[in-house]
CSV table of C-alpha atoms and ligand atoms in Angstrom, one decimal:
chain,number,residue,atom,x,y,z
B,154,MET,CA,73.3,115.1,74.4
B,155,THR,CA,74.5,111.9,76.0
B,156,LEU,CA,78.0,111.6,77.5
B,157,ALA,CA,78.7,109.2,74.4
B,158,ASP,CA,77.6,112.0,72.0
B,159,GLN,CA,79.8,114.6,73.7
B,160,LEU,CA,82.8,112.3,73.7
B,161,ARG,CA,82.3,111.4,70.1
B,162,ALA,CA,82.0,115.1,69.3
B,163,ARG,CA,85.3,115.9,71.1
B,164,ILE,CA,87.1,113.0,69.3
B,165,ASP,CA,85.8,114.3,66.0
B,166,SER,CA,87.0,117.6,66.6
B,167,SER,CA,90.5,117.3,68.2
B,168,GLY,CA,91.4,113.6,67.8
B,169,PRO,CA,91.7,110.6,70.1
B,170,LEU,CA,91.1,111.4,73.9
B,171,ARG,CA,94.2,110.6,76.3
B,172,LEU,CA,93.2,107.8,78.7
B,173,ASP,CA,93.2,110.3,81.7
B,174,ALA,CA,90.5,112.6,80.0
B,175,TRP,CA,88.5,109.7,79.0
B,176,MET,CA,88.4,108.3,82.4
B,177,ALA,CA,87.7,111.7,84.1
B,178,ALA,CA,84.7,112.2,82.0
B,179,CYS,CA,83.3,108.7,82.5
B,180,ASN,CA,83.8,108.6,86.2
B,181,ARG,CA,82.2,112.3,86.6
B,182,ALA,CA,79.1,111.0,84.8
B,183,PHE,CA,79.1,107.6,86.8
B,184,TYR,CA,79.4,109.0,90.3
B,185,ALA,CA,76.8,112.0,89.2
B,186,GLY,CA,74.2,109.3,88.3
B,187,ALA,CA,72.1,107.1,90.6
B,188,ASP,CA,74.0,105.9,93.9
B,189,PRO,CA,76.4,103.2,92.6
B,190,LEU,CA,77.5,101.8,95.9
B,191,GLY,CA,75.8,98.4,96.4
B,192,ARG,CA,74.6,98.1,92.8
B,193,ASP,CA,78.0,98.2,91.0
B,194,PHE,CA,80.4,97.6,93.6
B,195,THR,CA,80.5,97.6,97.4
B,196,THR,CA,83.1,99.0,99.8
B,197,ALA,CA,84.5,98.2,103.3
B,198,PRO,CA,82.4,100.5,105.3
B,199,GLU,CA,79.2,99.2,103.4
B,200,ILE,CA,80.2,95.6,104.5
B,201,SER,CA,80.3,96.1,108.1
B,202,GLN,CA,79.9,99.1,110.7
B,203,MET,CA,83.2,97.6,112.3
B,204,PHE,CA,85.1,99.1,109.5
B,205,GLY,CA,84.2,102.6,110.2
B,206,GLU,CA,84.4,102.0,114.0
B,207,MET,CA,88.0,100.9,113.8
B,208,ILE,CA,88.9,104.1,111.8
B,209,GLY,CA,87.0,106.2,114.5
B,210,GLY,CA,89.3,104.5,117.0
B,211,TRP,CA,92.4,105.3,114.9
B,212,ILE,CA,91.3,108.8,114.6
B,213,GLY,CA,90.4,109.3,118.2
B,214,ASP,CA,93.7,107.6,119.4
B,215,LEU,CA,95.8,110.0,117.1
B,216,TRP,CA,93.8,113.2,118.2
B,217,LEU,CA,94.2,112.4,121.9
B,218,ARG,CA,97.9,111.9,121.5
B,219,ALA,CA,98.2,115.1,119.6
B,220,GLY,CA,96.9,117.0,122.5
B,221,ALA,CA,93.1,116.9,121.4
B,222,PRO,CA,93.2,120.1,119.1
B,223,ALA,CA,90.5,121.8,117.5
B,224,PHE,CA,90.6,120.3,114.1
B,225,ASP,CA,88.9,119.4,110.6
B,226,LEU,CA,88.1,115.8,110.1
B,227,VAL,CA,88.2,115.6,106.3
B,228,GLU,CA,87.0,112.6,104.0
B,229,LEU,CA,87.8,112.5,100.3
B,230,GLY,CA,85.0,110.8,98.3
B,231,PRO,CA,82.8,109.8,101.3
B,232,GLY,CA,80.3,107.6,99.2
B,233,ARG,CA,77.2,107.2,101.2
B,234,GLY,CA,78.8,108.8,104.5
B,235,THR,CA,78.7,105.4,106.1
B,236,LEU,CA,82.3,105.3,107.2
B,237,LEU,CA,82.2,108.7,109.0
B,238,ALA,CA,78.9,108.0,110.5
B,239,ASP,CA,80.2,104.8,112.0
B,240,ALA,CA,83.4,106.6,113.2
B,241,LEU,CA,81.7,109.6,114.6
B,242,ARG,CA,79.4,107.2,116.8
B,243,VAL,CA,82.6,106.0,118.4
B,244,LEU,CA,84.3,109.4,118.5
B,245,ARG,CA,81.4,111.2,120.2
B,246,ARG,CA,82.0,109.6,123.4
B,247,LEU,CA,85.4,111.3,123.9
B,248,PRO,CA,85.3,114.1,126.2
B,249,GLY,CA,85.6,117.3,124.1
B,250,PHE,CA,85.4,115.7,120.7
B,251,ALA,CA,82.1,117.0,119.4
B,252,ALA,CA,83.2,120.6,120.3
B,253,ALA,CA,86.6,120.2,118.6
B,254,VAL,CA,85.7,118.8,115.2
B,255,ARG,CA,84.4,120.2,111.9
B,256,VAL,CA,83.6,117.7,109.2
B,257,GLN,CA,84.8,118.6,105.7
B,258,LEU,CA,83.7,116.4,102.8
B,259,VAL,CA,85.3,116.6,99.4
B,260,GLU,CA,82.7,115.2,97.0
B,261,THR,CA,81.8,116.1,93.4
B,262,SER,CA,78.5,114.0,93.2
B,263,ASP,CA,75.3,115.8,94.1
B,264,VAL,CA,73.6,112.5,94.6
B,265,LEU,CA,76.2,111.1,97.1
B,266,ARG,CA,76.2,114.7,98.9
B,267,ASP,CA,72.6,114.3,99.7
B,268,ALA,CA,73.3,110.6,101.0
B,269,GLN,CA,76.1,112.0,103.1
B,270,ALA,CA,73.8,114.7,104.4
B,271,ALA,CA,71.2,112.2,105.6
B,272,ARG,CA,73.8,110.0,107.2
B,273,LEU,CA,75.7,112.7,109.1
B,274,ALA,CA,72.8,114.8,110.3
B,275,GLY,CA,73.5,116.7,113.5
B,276,TRP,CA,77.3,117.1,112.8
B,277,PRO,CA,78.8,120.5,111.5
B,278,VAL,CA,79.4,119.4,107.8
B,279,GLN,CA,80.8,121.4,105.0
B,280,TRP,CA,81.1,120.2,101.3
B,281,HIS,CA,84.0,120.9,98.8
B,282,ALA,CA,84.5,120.1,95.2
B,283,ASP,CA,88.1,120.1,95.6
B,284,LEU,CA,90.9,119.7,98.3
B,285,ALA,CA,92.0,123.5,97.6
B,286,GLU,CA,88.7,124.7,99.1
B,287,LEU,CA,89.4,123.3,102.5
B,288,PRO,CA,89.9,125.7,105.3
B,289,GLY,CA,93.5,126.5,106.2
B,290,ASP,CA,93.1,127.5,109.9
B,291,ARG,CA,93.3,124.0,111.6
B,292,PRO,CA,95.1,120.7,111.6
B,293,LEU,CA,93.5,118.1,109.5
B,294,ILE,CA,93.0,114.4,110.0
B,295,LEU,CA,91.9,113.1,106.5
B,296,ILE,CA,90.5,109.7,105.5
B,297,ALA,CA,90.4,108.4,101.8
B,298,ASN,CA,88.9,105.0,101.4
B,299,GLU,CA,88.6,103.9,97.7
B,300,PHE,CA,89.2,107.4,96.5
B,301,PHE,CA,92.3,107.3,94.7
B,302,ASP,CA,91.4,104.2,92.6
B,303,ALA,CA,88.7,106.2,91.0
B,304,LEU,CA,91.1,109.2,89.8
B,305,PRO,CA,92.4,109.2,86.1
B,306,ILE,CA,95.4,107.4,85.1
B,307,ARG,CA,97.8,107.4,81.9
B,308,GLN,CA,99.4,104.4,80.4
B,309,ARG,CA,102.5,104.1,78.1
B,310,LYS,CA,103.8,101.0,76.4
B,311,ASP,CA,106.4,100.3,73.8
B,312,GLY,CA,106.9,104.0,73.2
B,313,GLN,CA,103.2,104.7,72.7
B,314,GLU,CA,100.5,106.2,75.0
B,315,ARG,CA,96.9,105.0,75.4
B,316,HIS,CA,94.2,107.0,74.1
B,317,VAL,CA,90.6,106.4,73.1
B,318,GLY,CA,89.2,106.9,69.5
B,319,ILE,CA,86.4,105.9,67.3
B,320,ALA,CA,86.2,102.9,65.1
B,321,GLY,CA,82.8,102.7,63.2
B,322,ASP,CA,80.2,103.3,65.9
B,323,ALA,CA,82.6,102.1,68.8
B,324,PHE,CA,84.9,103.8,71.1
B,325,VAL,CA,88.2,101.8,71.0
B,326,PRO,CA,91.7,102.1,72.6
B,327,MET,CA,94.2,103.8,70.4
B,328,TRP,CA,98.0,104.1,71.0
B,329,ARG,CA,99.9,107.2,69.9
B,330,VAL,CA,103.6,107.9,69.9
B,331,SER,CA,105.1,109.1,73.2
B,332,PRO,CA,108.6,108.5,73.9
B,333,GLY,CA,109.5,107.0,77.5
B,334,PRO,CA,109.5,103.9,79.7
B,335,ASP,CA,106.4,101.6,79.9
B,336,ALA,CA,104.3,102.9,82.8
B,337,GLU,CA,100.9,103.3,84.3
B,338,TRP,CA,100.7,106.5,86.3
B,339,SER,CA,98.0,109.0,87.8
B,340,GLU,CA,99.0,112.7,87.8
B,341,ALA,CA,95.7,113.4,89.4
B,342,SER,CA,96.6,111.3,92.3
B,343,THR,CA,100.1,112.8,92.8
B,344,ALA,CA,98.9,116.2,92.6
B,345,ILE,CA,96.3,115.8,95.2
B,346,MET,CA,98.9,114.0,97.5
B,347,ALA,CA,101.5,116.9,96.9
B,348,GLY,CA,98.6,119.5,97.8
B,349,LEU,CA,97.7,117.6,100.8
B,350,ALA,CA,101.2,117.1,102.0
B,351,ALA,CA,101.9,121.0,101.6
B,352,ARG,CA,98.6,121.6,103.7
B,353,LEU,CA,99.5,119.1,106.4
B,354,GLU,CA,103.1,120.7,106.7
B,355,ARG,CA,101.6,123.9,107.2
B,356,GLN,CA,98.4,123.1,109.3
B,357,GLY,CA,99.6,119.9,110.9
B,358,GLY,CA,97.5,116.5,111.1
B,359,ALA,CA,97.5,113.1,109.3
B,360,ALA,CA,96.0,111.3,106.4
B,361,LEU,CA,94.9,107.7,106.3
B,362,ILE,CA,94.6,106.3,102.8
B,363,ILE,CA,93.1,102.9,102.0
B,364,ASP,CA,92.7,101.4,98.6
B,365,TYR,CA,93.5,98.3,96.6
B,366,GLY,CA,97.0,98.7,94.9
B,367,HIS,CA,100.6,98.0,95.2
B,368,ASP,CA,103.8,99.6,96.8
B,369,GLY,CA,105.4,100.8,93.4
B,370,GLY,CA,107.1,99.3,90.4
B,371,SER,CA,105.5,98.1,87.4
B,372,HIS,CA,102.2,96.3,87.4
B,373,GLY,CA,101.2,96.5,83.7
B,374,ASP,CA,97.7,97.4,82.8
B,375,THR,CA,95.4,97.6,86.0
B,376,LEU,CA,92.4,99.6,84.6
B,377,GLN,CA,89.2,97.9,84.9
B,378,ALA,CA,85.4,98.7,84.7
B,379,LEU,CA,82.8,97.2,87.0
B,380,LYS,CA,79.0,97.0,86.2
B,381,GLY,CA,76.6,95.1,88.5
B,382,GLY,CA,79.7,93.5,90.3
B,383,ALA,CA,81.0,92.0,87.1
B,384,ARG,CA,83.9,93.1,84.9
B,385,ALA,CA,82.9,95.4,81.9
B,386,CYS,CA,84.8,96.8,79.0
B,387,PRO,CA,86.4,100.2,80.0
B,388,PHE,CA,85.7,101.6,76.5
B,389,ALA,CA,82.0,100.7,76.1
B,390,ASP,CA,79.1,102.6,77.6
B,391,PRO,CA,80.9,105.7,79.0
B,392,GLY,CA,79.5,106.8,82.4
B,393,ALA,CA,77.7,103.5,82.9
B,394,HIS,CA,80.3,101.8,84.9
B,395,ASP,CA,83.0,102.6,87.5
B,396,LEU,CA,86.5,102.9,86.0
B,397,THR,CA,89.4,102.2,88.5
B,398,ALA,CA,92.9,101.4,88.7
B,399,HIS,CA,95.3,100.0,91.3
B,400,VAL,CA,96.7,102.8,93.4
B,401,ASP,CA,100.6,103.1,93.4
B,402,PHE,CA,101.4,103.6,97.2
B,403,GLY,CA,104.9,104.2,96.2
B,404,ALA,CA,104.2,107.1,93.9
B,405,LEU,CA,101.9,108.6,96.6
B,406,ALA,CA,104.6,108.5,99.3
B,407,ALA,CA,107.0,110.1,96.9
B,408,ALA,CA,104.6,113.0,96.5
B,409,ALA,CA,104.1,113.3,100.3
B,410,GLN,CA,107.2,115.8,100.5
B,411,GLY,CA,108.1,116.7,104.2
B,412,LEU,CA,105.7,114.2,105.8
B,413,ALA,CA,106.5,111.0,107.8
B,414,CYS,CA,105.3,107.8,105.8
B,415,HIS,CA,103.8,104.8,107.6
B,416,GLY,CA,103.0,101.6,105.7
B,417,PRO,CA,101.6,100.6,103.4
B,418,VAL,CA,100.4,97.5,105.4
B,419,GLY,CA,97.7,95.1,104.4
B,420,GLN,CA,94.1,96.1,105.4
B,421,GLY,CA,93.9,92.7,107.4
B,422,ALA,CA,97.0,93.5,109.6
B,423,PHE,CA,95.9,97.0,110.1
B,424,LEU,CA,92.4,96.2,111.2
B,425,ALA,CA,93.7,93.4,113.4
B,426,GLU,CA,96.0,95.8,115.2
B,427,LEU,CA,93.3,98.1,115.8
B,428,GLY,CA,91.4,95.4,117.5
B,429,ILE,CA,88.7,94.4,115.0
B,430,ALA,CA,88.4,90.8,116.3
B,431,ALA,CA,87.4,91.9,119.8
B,432,ARG,CA,84.8,94.1,118.4
B,433,ALA,CA,83.6,91.4,116.3
B,434,ALA,CA,83.2,89.3,119.4
B,435,ALA,CA,81.5,92.0,121.3
B,436,LEU,CA,79.0,92.5,118.4
B,437,LYS,CA,78.2,88.8,118.3
B,438,SER,CA,77.5,88.2,121.9
B,439,GLY,CA,73.9,87.7,122.7
B,440,LYS,CA,73.1,87.8,118.9
B,441,LEU,CA,71.1,84.8,117.2
B,442,PRO,CA,73.2,82.4,115.2
B,443,ALA,CA,72.4,83.7,111.9
B,444,GLN,CA,73.4,87.2,113.0
B,445,ALA,CA,76.6,86.1,114.6
B,446,ALA,CA,77.4,84.3,111.3
B,447,THR,CA,76.8,87.6,109.3
B,448,ILE,CA,79.4,89.3,111.6
B,449,THR,CA,81.9,86.5,111.3
B,450,ALA,CA,81.4,86.5,107.4
B,451,ALA,CA,82.1,90.4,107.4
B,452,LEU,CA,85.2,90.0,109.5
B,453,HIS,CA,86.5,87.4,107.1
B,454,ARG,CA,85.8,89.5,104.1
B,455,LEU,CA,87.6,92.6,105.6
B,456,THR,CA,90.6,90.7,106.9
B,457,ALA,CA,91.3,87.5,105.0
B,458,PRO,CA,94.3,87.6,102.8
B,459,GLN,CA,92.3,86.0,99.9
B,460,GLN,CA,89.6,88.6,100.5
B,461,MET,CA,90.4,92.3,101.2
B,462,GLY,CA,93.0,91.7,103.9
B,463,ALA,CA,96.0,91.8,101.5
B,464,ILE,CA,95.3,93.5,98.1
B,465,PHE,CA,93.8,96.4,100.1
B,466,ARG,CA,96.7,98.4,101.4
B,467,VAL,CA,96.8,101.1,104.2
B,468,ALA,CA,99.2,104.0,104.4
B,469,ALA,CA,99.2,107.0,106.5
B,470,VAL,CA,101.2,110.4,106.3
B,471,THR,CA,101.8,112.6,109.3
B,472,ALA,CA,102.9,116.1,109.6
B,473,PRO,CA,106.0,117.1,111.5
B,474,GLY,CA,105.5,117.0,115.3
B,475,TRP,CA,102.5,114.7,114.9
B,476,PRO,CA,102.7,111.3,116.8
B,477,ALA,CA,103.0,108.0,114.8
B,478,PRO,CA,99.6,106.7,114.0
B,479,ALA,CA,98.3,103.2,115.4
B,480,GLY,CA,98.2,100.3,113.2
B,481,PHE,CA,101.4,100.0,111.6
B,482,GLY,CA,103.2,97.6,113.7
B,483,MET,CA,106.6,98.9,114.8
B,484,ALA,CA,106.1,102.4,113.3
B,485,ALA,CA,103.5,103.0,116.1
B,486,ALA,CA,105.5,101.8,118.9
S,620,SAH,N1,84.8,106.2,100.4
S,620,SAH,C1,83.4,105.6,100.0
S,620,SAH,C2,83.1,105.6,98.4
S,620,SAH,C3,84.1,105.2,97.4
S,620,SAH,S1,83.5,105.6,95.9
S,620,SAH,C4,83.4,104.1,100.5
S,620,SAH,O1,84.3,103.6,100.8
S,620,SAH,O2,82.2,103.6,100.5
S,620,SAH,C5,84.4,106.9,95.3
S,620,SAH,C6,83.9,108.1,95.9
S,620,SAH,O3,84.9,109.3,95.3
S,620,SAH,C7,82.4,108.6,95.5
S,620,SAH,O4,81.9,109.3,96.7
S,620,SAH,C8,82.8,109.6,94.4
S,620,SAH,O5,81.7,110.4,94.2
S,620,SAH,C9,84.0,110.3,94.9
S,620,SAH,N2,84.9,110.9,93.8
S,620,SAH,C10,85.3,110.4,92.7
S,620,SAH,N3,86.1,111.1,92.0
S,620,SAH,C11,86.2,112.3,92.6
S,620,SAH,C12,86.8,113.5,92.4
S,620,SAH,N4,87.6,113.6,91.3
S,620,SAH,N5,86.7,114.5,93.4
S,620,SAH,C13,85.9,114.3,94.5
S,620,SAH,N6,85.2,113.1,94.7
S,620,SAH,C14,85.2,112.2,93.7
């Protein structure tokens, strides 16, 4: 039975599916299929090694200032494992780091787990389907890059909530009465953030969240589907493309009870403060002009405001007693 058949059967028996149920089912199938990264979309760590290296610097700085404790380095939705591979190449040079770290990956896709295992060979890696499975005996430093945007959302407009039904052969959006203000929100995201905040408060540590999104307030319908790098209809071909929505950083901060929040700031400003320009210059030295041009182009793509520098936002939360993290301007002073 294809996913479309399963969804049709569900709708036939219990009526239109609420948007979050539709999105969860579609994305589970999408990420369980062939490796989507590079085919349907690309992400910052896949653009350049500089991205993961900067995050490695961020982790190392925080870990050292926290007193270099034994800890769990966690990534939510690690994709191909590229970010952590680049970060760990930087971090392994720190005395005592390799002995202090365990790597914990939260990933639901078996295809991507295999890619992560290959990329992170040699490190002590464990996989989990859910944040709730993480060990509870050490502080955590957690990274989530383009993770929250894939989590299910709900939408309400004019006293009706968006569902997905069937008209003829096609899946179509349908609206059902639901009193309340116009909104787009992600209960899945705020639940994860609340669970994470409770853990960080207990275990110590910090989380770094990078995604495209906004700082709160109303932004209308931000649901989109991408296939082969182009926009597609979110209600056609379930499971064939990535469904995403803009991340509401204001809602995530509100869910991070008991923690200090830093940012959000633009990805361009964050990476600039961590020294990405100097890293690009070092990588370019001695390279052929064409290779140097590729590095310059990657730097531009990651940091320019009209590229990923402004729409991608970076926020961090830290547990009580943990130092303020680098990259957030005055907050880090
Ligand atoms: N962080 C990576 C990949 C981003 S794509 C990068 O920057 O390249 C989103 C990732 O989240 C994929 O690894 C996907 O399989 C994973 N994912 C999506 N929904 C998930 C869920 N509910 N639980 C765990 N992992 C999930």
